[in-house]
Amino acid sequence: MAAITPHVETEFARAEARPKFKPVEMTALDYTPEIEAETAHLYERVKDVVPSIEWPFFAPTIKAINDLKETRNAVILAHNYMTPEIFHCVADIVGDSLQLAKEAAKTDADVIVQCGVHFMAETAKLINPEKTVLIPDSRAGCSLADSITPEDVRGLREKYPGVPIVTYINTSAAVKAECDITCTSSNAVKVVESFGVDRVLLIPDEYLAQYVATQTDVEVLSWKGHCEVHERFTGPELRAYREADPATRIIAHPECPPEVIAEADYTGSTANMIDWVKTNKPEKVVLVTECSMADNVAAETPEVEFVRPCNLCPHMKRITLQNILDALVYMREEVDVEPTVAAKARRAVERMINLQS
Ligand code: 13P
Ligand code: SF4
């Protein structure tokens, strides 16, 4: 087969390398018969969701990333919303926000490459202050994290004196530093109940707080933040899927509006949603969440038909194979948290992790 050379250098890759680390010399990323053979087992994992015509463009970069992980003693943590070639072919650990935070705490690698959004990389850094944490594109933000500032949290403390403040992990370290504990969508009820009080603030996701309030006797106050991906789903849209085929199961993330959750057969974190599909193996399912997750689960459950409303998270989609490779070649973009902020934010994250175990 003729050699295919994909675009090798992004704009980032051409920028100055950080002096602390030497960039690695890279050879051309050609799709040779050797690369084809060495990556065949990886293509096998994604063959149902990645067309064979695209593989020659992915395979050389995948091979280079997997080789460089060893050179750098790096681990790649990937959120469930990463595209299949990242999720199934270069990630060492995949999961929801809670799983990624817990696994970040366990790793003995020197370098963590966070394939997810910025608050996830910050969380990994809080847990591992001595390690190098890289995010392939630091512009990968989150509408929930952007919806609240540390000043807003201080305002809430004044308005609700003595009421514990739980922050969803989808916030900046500076916001976490003002809060008592973090939570994720998979442990929010447990965290809210852990204080043993009647009233708790759960910020900044209004819909998650409303969902948690339906699962506990604790009064849950919130903030007005929303996820720009999940707030787009509507009740009529989901009813239409069910009317088209009454056997369709609807599985929703708790960042969805209440009218959407009301239509769901099951609600849970991204990891809980995946477990539900793998355990129940419905004939047909709609995953009411970010679009790439259905591809990742479909690759492992070919017997399930996925109805795919495609709401993409533009922030998660900033992470690509190419910038993961650049991250490892040039050791960028490094994530750091100011030490006084980090000390307080770490306490909030560690309280949550300790509550789990
Ligand atoms: P999970 O913790 O359920 O993976 O959610 C993270 C997220 O950003 C969902 O939009
Ligand atoms: Fe943030 Fe929503 Fe994207 Fe998750 S899907 S990272 S909550 S914007």
mmCIF file of N, CA and C and ligand atoms in Angstrom, residues 81 117 119 141-144 168 170 227-230 255 290 313 315-316, ligand 2:
data_model
loop_
_atom_site.group_PDB
_atom_site.id
_atom_site.type_symbol
_atom_site.label_atom_id
_atom_site.label_comp_id
_atom_site.label_asym_id
_atom_site.label_seq_id
_atom_site.Cartn_x
_atom_site.Cartn_y
_atom_site.Cartn_z
ATOM 1 N N TYR A 81 -16.440 10.740 26.942
ATOM 2 C CA TYR A 81 -16.859 11.506 25.766
ATOM 3 C C TYR A 81 -15.771 11.612 24.693
ATOM 4 N N VAL A 117 -11.777 17.714 29.796
ATOM 5 C CA VAL A 117 -11.790 19.184 29.834
ATOM 6 C C VAL A 117 -10.937 19.692 31.000
ATOM 7 N N PHE A 119 -11.258 21.307 33.844
ATOM 8 C CA PHE A 119 -11.449 21.058 35.277
ATOM 9 C C PHE A 119 -10.990 19.640 35.636
ATOM 10 N N GLY A 141 -12.839 23.924 27.821
ATOM 11 C CA GLY A 141 -13.484 24.391 29.053
ATOM 12 C C GLY A 141 -14.775 23.647 29.336
ATOM 13 N N CYS A 142 -15.720 24.318 29.988
ATOM 14 C CA CYS A 142 -16.987 23.675 30.343
ATOM 15 C C CYS A 142 -17.961 24.782 30.727
ATOM 16 N N SER A 143 -19.172 24.734 30.179
ATOM 17 C CA SER A 143 -20.132 25.813 30.465
ATOM 18 C C SER A 143 -20.536 25.815 31.938
ATOM 19 N N LEU A 144 -20.513 24.662 32.586
ATOM 20 C CA LEU A 144 -20.838 24.643 34.023
ATOM 21 C C LEU A 144 -19.721 25.308 34.818
ATOM 22 N N TYR A 168 -20.246 20.568 42.395
ATOM 23 C CA TYR A 168 -20.072 19.580 41.336
ATOM 24 C C TYR A 168 -18.605 19.696 40.900
ATOM 25 N N ASN A 170 -17.407 19.730 38.145
ATOM 26 C CA ASN A 170 -17.285 20.573 36.937
ATOM 27 C C ASN A 170 -17.177 22.050 37.320
ATOM 28 N N CYS A 227 -25.390 22.767 31.674
ATOM 29 C CA CYS A 227 -24.476 22.218 30.668
ATOM 30 C C CYS A 227 -25.038 22.551 29.298
ATOM 31 N N GLU A 228 -24.214 23.159 28.465
ATOM 32 C CA GLU A 228 -24.699 23.593 27.143
ATOM 33 C C GLU A 228 -25.040 22.422 26.223
ATOM 34 N N VAL A 229 -24.568 21.233 26.553
ATOM 35 C CA VAL A 229 -24.868 20.046 25.736
ATOM 36 C C VAL A 229 -26.195 19.418 26.197
ATOM 37 N N HIS A 230 -26.296 19.158 27.493
ATOM 38 C CA HIS A 230 -27.473 18.450 28.003
ATOM 39 C C HIS A 230 -28.729 19.309 28.041
ATOM 40 N N GLU A 255 -27.513 15.888 34.134
ATOM 41 C CA GLU A 255 -27.378 17.301 33.748
ATOM 42 C C GLU A 255 -28.509 17.737 32.810
ATOM 43 N N GLU A 290 -23.627 13.327 25.673
ATOM 44 C CA GLU A 290 -22.734 13.709 24.576
ATOM 45 C C GLU A 290 -22.611 12.563 23.579
ATOM 46 N N CYS A 313 -20.069 17.961 22.646
ATOM 47 C CA CYS A 313 -19.490 18.961 23.546
ATOM 48 C C CYS A 313 -18.292 19.570 22.804
ATOM 49 N N HIS A 315 -16.072 21.452 23.754
ATOM 50 C CA HIS A 315 -14.848 21.508 24.578
ATOM 51 C C HIS A 315 -14.147 20.148 24.580
ATOM 52 N N MET A 316 -14.926 19.098 24.795
ATOM 53 C CA MET A 316 -14.341 17.751 24.768
ATOM 54 C C MET A 316 -13.738 17.473 23.381
HETATM 55 FE FE1 SF4 B 2 -19.162 20.678 30.517
HETATM 56 FE FE2 SF4 B 2 -21.404 19.862 29.410
HETATM 57 FE FE3 SF4 B 2 -19.124 19.594 28.069
HETATM 58 FE FE4 SF4 B 2 -19.645 18.053 30.237
HETATM 59 S S1 SF4 B 2 -20.705 18.047 28.287
HETATM 60 S S2 SF4 B 2 -17.728 19.132 29.780
HETATM 61 S S3 SF4 B 2 -20.777 19.501 31.518
HETATM 62 S S4 SF4 B 2 -20.091 21.523 28.667
#
